[in-house]
Coordinates of C-alpha atoms in Angstrom, one line a residue:
T1 CA 128.4 108.8 90.3
P2 CA 125.2 108.4 92.4
D3 CA 124.4 111.2 94.8
I4 CA 123.8 110.5 98.5
A5 CA 120.9 111.5 100.8
A6 CA 121.7 111.7 104.5
G7 CA 119.1 112.2 107.3
A8 CA 119.8 114.7 110.1
L9 CA 117.0 113.8 112.4
Y10 CA 118.1 116.3 115.2
D11 CA 118.3 119.3 112.8
D12 CA 116.5 122.3 114.1
T13 CA 116.4 124.2 110.7
A14 CA 112.6 124.2 110.3
G15 CA 109.7 123.3 112.5
G16 CA 111.5 123.3 115.9
T17 CA 114.0 121.3 117.9
N18 CA 114.7 117.9 116.3
A19 CA 112.2 118.5 113.4
G20 CA 114.9 116.9 111.2
S21 CA 116.1 117.4 107.6
V22 CA 117.7 115.6 104.7
V23 CA 120.9 116.8 103.1
V24 CA 121.7 115.6 99.6
F25 CA 125.4 115.5 98.6
S26 CA 127.0 115.1 95.1
G27 CA 128.4 111.7 94.8
G28 CA 131.1 113.1 92.6
S29 CA 132.4 116.2 94.4
G30 CA 130.9 115.8 97.9
A31 CA 129.3 119.2 97.6
V32 CA 125.9 119.8 99.2
L33 CA 123.4 119.9 96.4
Y34 CA 120.5 120.9 98.7
K35 CA 119.0 120.5 102.1
T36 CA 115.3 119.8 102.4
V37 CA 112.8 119.8 105.3
D38 CA 109.1 119.1 105.8
P39 CA 107.5 122.6 105.6
G40 CA 104.8 121.3 108.0
G41 CA 107.4 119.7 110.3
A42 CA 107.4 120.2 114.1
T43 CA 109.5 119.7 117.2
S44 CA 110.7 116.1 117.5
D45 CA 109.3 114.7 114.2
Y46 CA 112.8 113.3 113.5
L47 CA 112.5 113.6 109.7
G48 CA 115.3 111.7 108.1
A49 CA 115.3 108.9 110.7
V50 CA 115.2 106.6 107.7
L51 CA 115.5 107.2 103.9
A52 CA 114.8 105.2 100.8
A53 CA 115.2 105.9 97.1
V54 CA 111.7 105.2 95.7
G55 CA 112.1 105.5 92.0
D56 CA 110.7 108.3 89.8
V57 CA 107.2 109.0 91.3
D58 CA 106.9 112.5 89.8
R59 CA 107.9 111.2 86.3
D60 CA 110.7 113.8 85.7
G61 CA 113.3 111.2 84.9
I62 CA 115.1 111.5 88.3
T63 CA 114.9 109.2 91.2
D64 CA 112.9 110.6 94.2
F65 CA 113.2 109.7 97.8
A66 CA 111.2 109.1 100.9
A67 CA 112.1 110.2 104.4
G68 CA 110.5 108.8 107.6
A69 CA 109.3 111.1 110.3
P70 CA 108.2 108.5 112.9
N71 CA 107.3 111.0 115.6
D72 CA 105.2 113.3 113.4
D73 CA 101.9 114.3 114.9
A74 CA 100.2 115.3 111.7
L75 CA 97.5 112.6 111.4
G76 CA 96.4 110.2 114.0
G77 CA 97.7 111.9 117.1
S78 CA 101.0 112.2 119.0
D79 CA 103.8 110.2 117.3
A80 CA 101.5 108.6 114.8
G81 CA 104.3 109.2 112.2
S82 CA 104.5 110.0 108.5
V83 CA 106.6 109.5 105.4
V84 CA 107.6 112.5 103.3
L85 CA 108.2 112.2 99.6
F86 CA 110.7 114.6 98.1
S87 CA 111.8 115.3 94.5
G88 CA 115.2 113.9 93.8
A89 CA 115.8 116.8 91.3
S90 CA 115.2 119.7 93.7
G91 CA 114.3 118.4 97.2
A92 CA 110.8 119.9 96.8
L93 CA 108.0 118.3 98.8
L94 CA 106.0 116.0 96.6
R95 CA 103.5 114.7 99.2
K96 CA 103.3 113.7 102.8
L97 CA 102.0 110.1 103.5
A98 CA 100.1 109.3 106.6
D99 CA 97.7 106.4 107.4
P100 CA 94.1 107.7 107.9
A101 CA 93.6 104.6 110.1
G102 CA 96.7 105.4 112.1
A103 CA 96.8 106.2 115.8
A104 CA 98.9 107.9 118.4
N105 CA 102.3 106.2 119.0
D106 CA 102.2 104.1 115.8
R107 CA 105.5 105.6 114.6
L108 CA 104.7 105.2 110.9
G109 CA 107.9 105.9 109.0
A110 CA 110.2 104.1 111.4
A111 CA 111.1 102.0 108.3
V112 CA 110.6 102.9 104.6
A113 CA 111.2 101.1 101.4
A114 CA 110.5 101.3 97.7
L115 CA 108.0 98.9 96.1
P116 CA 107.6 98.2 92.4
D117 CA 104.3 99.4 90.9
V118 CA 101.6 97.2 92.4
D119 CA 98.5 99.1 91.2
G120 CA 99.3 99.1 87.5
D121 CA 99.7 102.9 87.0
G122 CA 103.4 102.7 86.1
I123 CA 104.6 104.6 89.2
P124 CA 106.5 102.8 92.0
E125 CA 104.9 102.6 95.5
V126 CA 106.2 103.3 99.0
V127 CA 105.9 100.9 101.9
A128 CA 106.3 102.1 105.5
G129 CA 106.4 100.4 108.8
A130 CA 104.3 101.5 111.9
P131 CA 105.9 99.1 114.4
Q132 CA 103.9 100.3 117.4
N133 CA 100.5 100.1 115.8
D134 CA 98.0 98.3 118.0
A135 CA 95.5 96.9 115.3
A136 CA 96.5 93.2 116.0
A137 CA 97.7 93.6 119.5
T138 CA 99.6 96.1 121.7
D139 CA 102.6 97.2 119.7
A140 CA 102.2 94.3 117.3
G141 CA 102.9 96.7 114.3
R142 CA 101.6 97.3 110.9
V143 CA 103.0 97.7 107.3
V144 CA 101.3 100.2 105.0
V145 CA 101.6 100.4 101.2
F146 CA 101.0 103.8 99.7
S147 CA 100.5 104.8 96.1
G148 CA 103.5 106.6 94.7
A149 CA 101.1 108.5 92.4
D150 CA 98.8 110.1 94.9
G151 CA 99.7 108.8 98.4
A152 CA 96.5 106.7 98.8
V153 CA 96.7 103.7 101.1
L154 CA 96.7 100.6 98.8
Q155 CA 97.2 97.9 101.5
R156 CA 97.7 97.4 105.2
F157 CA 99.4 94.3 106.6
T158 CA 99.3 93.0 110.2
D159 CA 100.2 89.6 111.7
P160 CA 96.9 88.1 112.9
A161 CA 98.8 85.8 115.2
A162 CA 100.7 88.6 116.9
L163 CA 100.6 88.5 120.7
G164 CA 101.9 92.0 121.2
T165 CA 105.2 93.8 121.2
D166 CA 106.2 92.1 117.9
L167 CA 107.0 95.6 116.3
L168 CA 106.1 94.4 112.8
G169 CA 107.4 97.0 110.3
T170 CA 110.6 97.8 112.2
A171 CA 112.5 96.9 109.0
L172 CA 111.3 96.5 105.4
A173 CA 112.6 95.3 102.1
A174 CA 110.9 94.6 98.8
I175 CA 112.0 91.1 97.9
G176 CA 110.1 90.2 94.8
D177 CA 107.2 87.9 94.2
L178 CA 108.0 84.8 96.3
G179 CA 104.5 83.4 96.5
G180 CA 103.5 83.7 92.8
G181 CA 100.7 86.2 93.4

């Protein structure tokens, strides 16, 4: 029976008020297997606002997961956002993903999804939305693809026709290769 990860974005366990956490439950018994937090988390990061199973990025044979922290200030300024990758086996922090080209109020991590391996290293990738990014226009949004292996930014997507407040990246899904490329 699959286990279940649940975000508790208002959890104050580590990092301050509303830093957030993720609780993993046994799908069989309902028992708490572990609770995990971002060791570098801070007040109002809202870790666990969104979650996604992302495949086995640490190659231990167990599915790992990503948790969005859309109000994290770690890189890019206030509420730039981040995505935190955790080991599915133990809840240990694998790496924190942030966009070096991000800016304040981007809210990266408002949406998170798994992406099959796109860089050919055999490890699945992570895609995250930054719906309030201003690269194309005010709050037009951006989607960022991160390497599952090392967290490097592989691609950034914006809508060049955006007029503003489109909030691209509010929701995400990997849907296969529709364009043949």
